[in-house]
XYZ file of C-alpha atoms in Angstrom:
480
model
C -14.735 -21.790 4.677
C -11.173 -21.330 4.932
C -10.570 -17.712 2.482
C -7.212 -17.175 2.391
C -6.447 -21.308 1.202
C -9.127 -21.082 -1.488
C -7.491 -17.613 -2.304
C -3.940 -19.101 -2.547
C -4.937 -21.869 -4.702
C -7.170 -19.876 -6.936
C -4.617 -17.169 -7.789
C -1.931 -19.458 -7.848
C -3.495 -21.517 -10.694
C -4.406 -18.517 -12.589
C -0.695 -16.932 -12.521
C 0.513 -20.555 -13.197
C -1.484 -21.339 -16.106
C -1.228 -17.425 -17.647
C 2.356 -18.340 -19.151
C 0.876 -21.415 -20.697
C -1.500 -19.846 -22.218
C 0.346 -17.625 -23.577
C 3.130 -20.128 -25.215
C 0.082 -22.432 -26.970
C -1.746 -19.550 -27.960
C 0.695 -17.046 -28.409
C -1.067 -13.114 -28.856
C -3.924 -14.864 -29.463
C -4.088 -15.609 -26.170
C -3.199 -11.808 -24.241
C -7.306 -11.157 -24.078
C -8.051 -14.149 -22.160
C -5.049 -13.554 -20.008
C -6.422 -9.980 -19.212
C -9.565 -11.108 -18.369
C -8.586 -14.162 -16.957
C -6.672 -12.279 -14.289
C -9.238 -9.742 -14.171
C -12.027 -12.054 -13.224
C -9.502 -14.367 -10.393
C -8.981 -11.197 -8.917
C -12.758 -9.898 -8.796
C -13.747 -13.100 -7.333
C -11.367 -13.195 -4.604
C -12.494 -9.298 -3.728
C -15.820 -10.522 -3.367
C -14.975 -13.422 -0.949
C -13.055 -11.056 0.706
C -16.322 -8.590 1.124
C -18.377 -11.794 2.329
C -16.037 -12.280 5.517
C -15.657 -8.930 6.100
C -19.389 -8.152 6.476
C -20.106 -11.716 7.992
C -22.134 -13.270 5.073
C -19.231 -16.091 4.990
C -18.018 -17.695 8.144
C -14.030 -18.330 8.420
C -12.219 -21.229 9.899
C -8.822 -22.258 10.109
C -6.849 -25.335 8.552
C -3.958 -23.938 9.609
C -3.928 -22.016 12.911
C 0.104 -21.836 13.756
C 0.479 -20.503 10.270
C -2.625 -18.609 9.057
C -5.371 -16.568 11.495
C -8.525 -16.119 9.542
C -9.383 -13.425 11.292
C -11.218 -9.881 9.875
C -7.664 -7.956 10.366
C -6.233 -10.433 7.564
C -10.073 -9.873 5.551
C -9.305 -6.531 6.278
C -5.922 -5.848 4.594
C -6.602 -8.790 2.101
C -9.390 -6.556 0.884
C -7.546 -3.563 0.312
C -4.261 -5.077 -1.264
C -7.028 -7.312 -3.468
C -8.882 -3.996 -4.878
C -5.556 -2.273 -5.853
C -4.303 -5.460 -7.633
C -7.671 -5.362 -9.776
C -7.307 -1.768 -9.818
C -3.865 -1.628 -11.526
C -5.127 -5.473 -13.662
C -7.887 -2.932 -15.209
C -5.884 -0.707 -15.931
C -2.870 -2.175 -17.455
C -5.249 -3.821 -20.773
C -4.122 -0.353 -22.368
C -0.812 0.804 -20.062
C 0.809 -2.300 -21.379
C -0.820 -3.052 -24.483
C 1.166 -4.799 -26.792
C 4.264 -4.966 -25.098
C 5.631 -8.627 -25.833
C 6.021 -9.406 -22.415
C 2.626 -8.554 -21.294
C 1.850 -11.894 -20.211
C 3.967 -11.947 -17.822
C 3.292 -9.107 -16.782
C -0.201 -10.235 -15.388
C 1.619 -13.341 -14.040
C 4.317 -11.129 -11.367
C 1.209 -9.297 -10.707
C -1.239 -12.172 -9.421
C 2.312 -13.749 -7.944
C 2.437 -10.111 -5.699
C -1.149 -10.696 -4.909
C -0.362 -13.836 -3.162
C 2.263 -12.522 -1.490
C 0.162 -9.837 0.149
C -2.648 -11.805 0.567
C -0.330 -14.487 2.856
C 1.491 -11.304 4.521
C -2.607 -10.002 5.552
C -3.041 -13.612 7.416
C 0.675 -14.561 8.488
C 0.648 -14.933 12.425
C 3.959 -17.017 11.606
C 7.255 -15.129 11.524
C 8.642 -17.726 9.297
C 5.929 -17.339 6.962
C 5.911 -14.101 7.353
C 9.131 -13.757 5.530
C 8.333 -16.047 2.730
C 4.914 -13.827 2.102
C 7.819 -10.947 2.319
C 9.560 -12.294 -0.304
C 7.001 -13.632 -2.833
C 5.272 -9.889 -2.791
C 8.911 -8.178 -3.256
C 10.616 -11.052 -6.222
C 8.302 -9.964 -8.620
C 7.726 -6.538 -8.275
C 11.976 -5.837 -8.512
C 11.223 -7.843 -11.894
C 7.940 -5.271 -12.447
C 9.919 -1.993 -11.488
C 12.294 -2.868 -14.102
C 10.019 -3.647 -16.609
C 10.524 -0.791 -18.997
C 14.149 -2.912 -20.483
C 14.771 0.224 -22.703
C 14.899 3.105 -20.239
C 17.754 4.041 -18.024
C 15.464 5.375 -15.325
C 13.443 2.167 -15.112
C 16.662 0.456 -14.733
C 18.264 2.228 -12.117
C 14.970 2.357 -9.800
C 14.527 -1.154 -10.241
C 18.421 -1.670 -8.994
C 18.170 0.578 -6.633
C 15.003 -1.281 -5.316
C 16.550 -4.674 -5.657
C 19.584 -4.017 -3.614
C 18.103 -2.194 -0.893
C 14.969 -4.922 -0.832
C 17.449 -7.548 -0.569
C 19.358 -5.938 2.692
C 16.185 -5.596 3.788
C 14.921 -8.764 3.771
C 18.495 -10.516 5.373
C 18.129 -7.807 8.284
C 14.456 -8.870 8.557
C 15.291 -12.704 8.631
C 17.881 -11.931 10.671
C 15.378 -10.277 13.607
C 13.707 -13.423 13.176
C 16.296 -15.598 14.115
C 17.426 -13.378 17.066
C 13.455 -14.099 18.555
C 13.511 -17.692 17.778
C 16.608 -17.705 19.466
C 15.026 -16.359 22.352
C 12.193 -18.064 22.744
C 12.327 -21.173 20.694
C 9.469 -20.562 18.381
C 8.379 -18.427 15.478
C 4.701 -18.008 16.392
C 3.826 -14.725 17.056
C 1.296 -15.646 20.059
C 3.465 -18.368 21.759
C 6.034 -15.260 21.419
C 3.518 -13.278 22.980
C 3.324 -15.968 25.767
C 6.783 -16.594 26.235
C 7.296 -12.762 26.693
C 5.376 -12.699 29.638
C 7.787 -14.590 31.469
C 11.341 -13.787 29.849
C 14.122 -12.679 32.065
C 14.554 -9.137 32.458
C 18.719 -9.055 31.505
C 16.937 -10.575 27.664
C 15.461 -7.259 27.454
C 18.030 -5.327 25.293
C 18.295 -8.197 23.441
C 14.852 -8.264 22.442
C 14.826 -4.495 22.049
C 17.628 -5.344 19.300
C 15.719 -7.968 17.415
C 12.846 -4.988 17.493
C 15.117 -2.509 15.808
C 16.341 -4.920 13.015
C 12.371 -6.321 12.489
C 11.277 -2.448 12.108
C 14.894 -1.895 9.721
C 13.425 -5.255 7.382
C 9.967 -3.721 7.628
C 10.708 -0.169 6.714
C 11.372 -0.855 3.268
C 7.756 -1.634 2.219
C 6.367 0.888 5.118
C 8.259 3.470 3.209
C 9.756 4.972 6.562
C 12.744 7.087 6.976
C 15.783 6.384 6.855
C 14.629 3.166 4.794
C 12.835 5.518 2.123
C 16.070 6.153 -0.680
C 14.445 3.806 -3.015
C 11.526 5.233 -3.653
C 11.198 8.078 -5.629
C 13.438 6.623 -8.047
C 11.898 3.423 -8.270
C 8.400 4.979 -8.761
C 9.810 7.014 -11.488
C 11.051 4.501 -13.455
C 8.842 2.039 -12.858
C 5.196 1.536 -15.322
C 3.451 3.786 -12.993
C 0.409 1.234 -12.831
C 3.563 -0.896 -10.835
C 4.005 2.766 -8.468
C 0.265 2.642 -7.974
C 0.978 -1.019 -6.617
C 4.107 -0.551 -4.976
C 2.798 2.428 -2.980
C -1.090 1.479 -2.369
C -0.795 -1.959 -1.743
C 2.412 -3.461 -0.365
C 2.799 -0.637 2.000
C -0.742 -1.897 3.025
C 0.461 -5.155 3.245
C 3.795 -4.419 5.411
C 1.149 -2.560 7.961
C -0.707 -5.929 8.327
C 2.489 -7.718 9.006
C 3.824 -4.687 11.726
C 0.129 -4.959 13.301
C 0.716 -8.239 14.104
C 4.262 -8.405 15.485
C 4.246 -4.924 17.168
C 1.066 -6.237 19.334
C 2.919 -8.684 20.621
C 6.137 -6.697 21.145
C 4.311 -3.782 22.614
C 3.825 -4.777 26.153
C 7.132 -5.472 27.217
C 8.108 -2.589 26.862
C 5.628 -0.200 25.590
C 6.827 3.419 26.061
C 10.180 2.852 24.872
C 9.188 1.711 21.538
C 6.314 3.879 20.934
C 8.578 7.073 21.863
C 11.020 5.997 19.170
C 7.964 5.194 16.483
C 6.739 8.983 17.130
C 10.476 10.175 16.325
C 10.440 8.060 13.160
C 6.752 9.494 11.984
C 7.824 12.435 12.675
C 10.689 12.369 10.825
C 8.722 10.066 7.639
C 5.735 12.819 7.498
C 7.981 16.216 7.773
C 10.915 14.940 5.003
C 8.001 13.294 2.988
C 6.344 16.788 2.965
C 8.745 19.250 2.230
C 10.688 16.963 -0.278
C 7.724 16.826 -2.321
C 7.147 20.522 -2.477
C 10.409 20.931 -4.470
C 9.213 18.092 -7.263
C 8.788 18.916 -10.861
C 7.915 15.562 -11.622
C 4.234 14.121 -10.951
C 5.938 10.394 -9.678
C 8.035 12.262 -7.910
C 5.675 14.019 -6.334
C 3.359 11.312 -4.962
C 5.847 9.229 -4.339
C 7.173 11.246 -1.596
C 3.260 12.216 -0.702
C 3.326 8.314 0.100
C 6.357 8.385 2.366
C 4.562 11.377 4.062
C 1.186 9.685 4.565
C 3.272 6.152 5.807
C 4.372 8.624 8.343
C 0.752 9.807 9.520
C -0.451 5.667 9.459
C 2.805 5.343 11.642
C 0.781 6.879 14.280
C -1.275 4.083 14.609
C 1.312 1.987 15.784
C 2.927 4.322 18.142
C -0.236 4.962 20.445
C -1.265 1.061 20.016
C -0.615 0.505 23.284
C -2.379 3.546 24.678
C -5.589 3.944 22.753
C -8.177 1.618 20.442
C -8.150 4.714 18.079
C -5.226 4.034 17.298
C -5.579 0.743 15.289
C -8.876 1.605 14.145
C -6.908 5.316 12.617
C -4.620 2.810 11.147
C -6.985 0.611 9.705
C -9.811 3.534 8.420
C -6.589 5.482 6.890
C -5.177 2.507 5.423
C -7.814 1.573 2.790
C -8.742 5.311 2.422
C -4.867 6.436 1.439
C -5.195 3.152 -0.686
C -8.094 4.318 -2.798
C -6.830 7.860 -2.960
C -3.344 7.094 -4.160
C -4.320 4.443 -6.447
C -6.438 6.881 -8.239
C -3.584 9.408 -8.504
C -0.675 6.977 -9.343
C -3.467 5.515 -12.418
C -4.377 9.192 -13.305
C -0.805 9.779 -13.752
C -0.322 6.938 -15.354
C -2.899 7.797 -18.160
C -0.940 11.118 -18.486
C 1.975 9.757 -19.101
C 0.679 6.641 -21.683
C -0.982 9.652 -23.801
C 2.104 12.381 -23.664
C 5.000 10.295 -22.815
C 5.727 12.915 -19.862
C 5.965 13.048 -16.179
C 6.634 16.535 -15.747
C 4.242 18.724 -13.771
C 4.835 21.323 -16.836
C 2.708 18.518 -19.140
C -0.185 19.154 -16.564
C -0.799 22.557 -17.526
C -4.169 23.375 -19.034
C -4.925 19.418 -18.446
C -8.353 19.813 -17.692
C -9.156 20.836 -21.549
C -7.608 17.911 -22.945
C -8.381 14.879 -20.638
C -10.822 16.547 -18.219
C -12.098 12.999 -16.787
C -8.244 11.971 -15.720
C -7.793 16.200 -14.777
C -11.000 15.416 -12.297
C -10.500 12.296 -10.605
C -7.042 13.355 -10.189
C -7.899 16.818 -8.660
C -10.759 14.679 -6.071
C -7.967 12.069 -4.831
C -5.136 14.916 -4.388
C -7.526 17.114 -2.561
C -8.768 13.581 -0.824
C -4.962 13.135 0.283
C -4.722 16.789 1.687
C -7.853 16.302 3.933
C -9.831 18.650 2.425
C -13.637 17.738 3.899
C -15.518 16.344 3.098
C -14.038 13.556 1.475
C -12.601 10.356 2.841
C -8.672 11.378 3.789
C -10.162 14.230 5.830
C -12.198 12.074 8.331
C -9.808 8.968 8.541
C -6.793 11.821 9.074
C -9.006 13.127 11.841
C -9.114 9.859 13.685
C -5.764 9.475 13.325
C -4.194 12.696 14.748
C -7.575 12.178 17.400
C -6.196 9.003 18.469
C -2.600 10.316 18.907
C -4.246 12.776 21.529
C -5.996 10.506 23.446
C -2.824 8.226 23.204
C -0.950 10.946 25.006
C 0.937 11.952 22.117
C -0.488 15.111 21.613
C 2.883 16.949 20.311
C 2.692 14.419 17.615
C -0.787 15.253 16.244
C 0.074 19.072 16.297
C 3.244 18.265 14.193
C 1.209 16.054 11.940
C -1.393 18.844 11.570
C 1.614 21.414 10.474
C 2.734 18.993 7.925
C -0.792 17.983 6.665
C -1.227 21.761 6.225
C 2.198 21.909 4.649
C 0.946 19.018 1.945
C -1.588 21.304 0.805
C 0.550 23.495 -0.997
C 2.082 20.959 -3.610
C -1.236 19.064 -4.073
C -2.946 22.544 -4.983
C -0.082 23.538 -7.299
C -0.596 20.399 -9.281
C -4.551 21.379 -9.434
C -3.651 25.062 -10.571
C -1.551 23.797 -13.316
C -4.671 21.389 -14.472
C -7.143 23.946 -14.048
C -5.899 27.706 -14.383
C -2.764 26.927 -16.525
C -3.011 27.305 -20.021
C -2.291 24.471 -22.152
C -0.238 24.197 -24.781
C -2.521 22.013 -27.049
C -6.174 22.092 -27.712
C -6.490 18.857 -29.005
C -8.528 16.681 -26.845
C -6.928 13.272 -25.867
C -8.815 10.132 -25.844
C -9.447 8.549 -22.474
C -9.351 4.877 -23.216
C -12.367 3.206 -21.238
C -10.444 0.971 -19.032
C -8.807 3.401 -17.326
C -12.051 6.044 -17.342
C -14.198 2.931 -16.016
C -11.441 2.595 -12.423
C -10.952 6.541 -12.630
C -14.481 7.463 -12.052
C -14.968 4.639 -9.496
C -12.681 5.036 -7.111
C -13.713 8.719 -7.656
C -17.298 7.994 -6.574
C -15.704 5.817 -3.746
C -13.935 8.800 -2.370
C -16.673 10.849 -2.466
C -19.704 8.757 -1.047
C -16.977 7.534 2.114
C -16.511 10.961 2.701
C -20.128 12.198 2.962
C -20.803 8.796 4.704
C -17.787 7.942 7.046
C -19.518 5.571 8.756
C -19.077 3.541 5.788
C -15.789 2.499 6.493
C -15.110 3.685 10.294
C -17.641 0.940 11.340
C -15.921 -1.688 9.652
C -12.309 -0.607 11.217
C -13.777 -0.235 14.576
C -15.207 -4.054 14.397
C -12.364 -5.240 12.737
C -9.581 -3.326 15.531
C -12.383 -4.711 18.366
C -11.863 -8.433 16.944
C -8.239 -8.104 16.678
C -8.291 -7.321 20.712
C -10.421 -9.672 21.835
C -8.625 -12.461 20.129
């Protein structure tokens, strides 16, 4: 069974046919949109699940474009959960907005575009995955038409993800040009043998594939968008943007880095460190100087892009390293999803984004005030839940990797993080509040809340839960 085809075609009917719907049945129509989306996206999760634990066997139509391999089941899974995540969600967020329709339409449309980025071994179709995840979410970061911030986020966004994506197309056409193909393993092959004086050339069309890639990886310097943009934006679209494309873009750098690696390995890993380095300690101590929740975890997510930047760098040096990357990845995604939505209900019930609004929360909304406090403390690494553990493997794999400076300076700023995810927690919990008035919790958000909370949770008392799975799917992605 070829997943990723019967993926494509499923969610590509359903965000096809959700605008016709919608113009012969008009609002009649927006509750069979929700759920239609709703249910596309729950099936392809659980086809998803089937490869990944073996109960469906993969093979390949396409094997120059598409490798159905447990790497692409792997991120496929993770950017599939936080779509149906931030679907669920969204019945209330953007309830009765008159463009909610197509609202659920970009959103299945940035589905497939992650989906195709998970299995893309083509460089080529690499970049059109690129662009079919970013189109609609510049048109989904802007969707709030009436406010200035919204506006200027989803500009800023817009311009910067379209230099992006001509400096990534144009790494791409400095490696064809090299070795006459777009393929990532006949590029692999073809590196083997390429003439030493091509070197620096090749070096070059590294730099400017990492520069198109850094956008979505939310990497310094290639970070200026984003606390604006997740500011602006719906916040169910920040939860996206920051749990699921960055997921996404780390499939994509897997892929081409492994093949770029071994020509010249210490070189590029040496400049990754600097560039973690840099992501993790700005990240850090930008976002103890917030006021604004976004804010906040939006540069908490350029700090923890910084920490799955590790991965990459020891790649070469140590299987920790992609399994790190891979445990992390769909841990950070559960955690920040659950943040992003819990400050999204915040700010659907008091209009507010300011950490002043949080103050006494726990009174007033205490099921949001709790599964918000879990996937902040979660993002910290406080043991024993799941960021602690997949954080550990991480800065473990940077020592056995050789890169032992780098864990210690990751450890200082993980330790640094602390401090403004506790803040927000004291405001919630010792803070008084300056309403008594409890706020209702509206079920579809409550229902993903407590979820994802009890995910957190049970994968941190049982790590083996997920390390297993990242340490078969980095031991496939080897051996291929």
């Amino acid at each position: 069974m070829n997943i990723p085809i019967i993926l494509l075609v499923l969610l590509s009917i359903t965000a096809l046919s959700i605008p016709i719907i919608h113009l012969l049945f008009g609002k009649k129509g927006i509750s069979y949109i929700r759920y239609l989306s709703a249910i596309s996206l729950s099936i392809s999760l659980l086809l998803l699940l089937g490869s990944l634990v073996g109960l469906i066997s993969q093979e390949s139509i396409l094997p120059h474009l598409i490798r159905t391999d447990l790497l692409g089941s792997f991120f496929g899974f993770i950017v599939i959960l936080v779509s149906l995540f931030v679907v669920i969600s969204s019945f209330d967020y953007v309830k009765d907005n008159p463009n909610e329709a197509i609202y659920y339409s970009l959103l299945l449309f940035t589905s497939i575009g992650m989906l195709l980025l998970s299995f893309a071994i083509d460089l080529l179709l690499i970049f059109v995955a690129w662009e079919l995840m970013s189109l609609p979410t510049f048109i989904l970061a802007g969707f709030n038409k009436q406010d200035k911030l919204s506006n200027e986020g989803a500009v800023k966004f817009f311009i910067l993800g379209a230099l992006s994506s001509g400096i990534l197309l144009y790494g791409i056409s400095l490696i064809f040009g090299l070795v006459g193909s777009t393929n990532l393993y006949v590029i692999g092959s073809a590196f083997e043998s390429l003439n030493s004086n091509l070197v620096p050339l090749v070096m070059f069309a590294t730099i400017t594939l990492l520069a198109g890639l850094g956008l979505k990886l939310s990497i310094v310097p290639f970070h200026m968008w984003i606390p604006d943009t997740y500011q602006g934006s719906p916040t169910t679209i920040s939860a996206l943007l920051s749990a699921a494309t960055k997921k996404a873009g780390f499939a994509a750098a897997i892929r081409i880095f492994a093949v770029i690696f071994p020509l010249f390995s210490f070189d590029l890993s040496f400049a990754l460190a600097i560039v973690a380095v840099l992501t993790m300690s700005l990240g850090n101590l930008a976002a103890l100087t917030q006021k604004s929740i976004t804010r906040l975890l939006a540069y908490s997510s350029i700090a923890q892009a910084g920490y799955l930047l590790i991965g990459l760098v020891v790649l070469p040096y140590s299987d920790l390293g992609l399994i790190g990357l891979l445990y992390h990845s769909l841990n950070h995604a559960i955690l920040q999803v659950t943040a992003f939505l819990a400050a999204a209900l915040v700010r659907l019930k008091t209009s507010n984004t300011d950490l002043v609004s949080y103050q006494g929360l726990s009174k007033t909304m205490p099921i949001t005030s709790f599964c918000l406090a879990i996937s902040l403390l979660g993002l910290a690494g406080i043991p024993p839940l799941n960021g602690f553990w997949s954080k550990l493997v991480l800065f473990g794999a940077a020592v056995d990797g050789g890169y032992s400076w780098l864990a210690f300076i990751a450890l200082i700023n993980s330790a640094i993080s602390v401090a403004y995810y506790l803040l927000v927690i004291k405001r919630m919990y010792m803070d008084e509040s300056k309403t008594v008035t409890n706020i209702i919790e509206p079920l579809s958000f409550k229902s993903i809340l407590l979820f994802a909370t009890i995910v957190i949770v049970i994968t941190g008392i049982f790590p083996n839960l997920i390390y297993d799975l990242s340490q078969e799917t980095a031991n496939s992605f080897f051996n291929q």
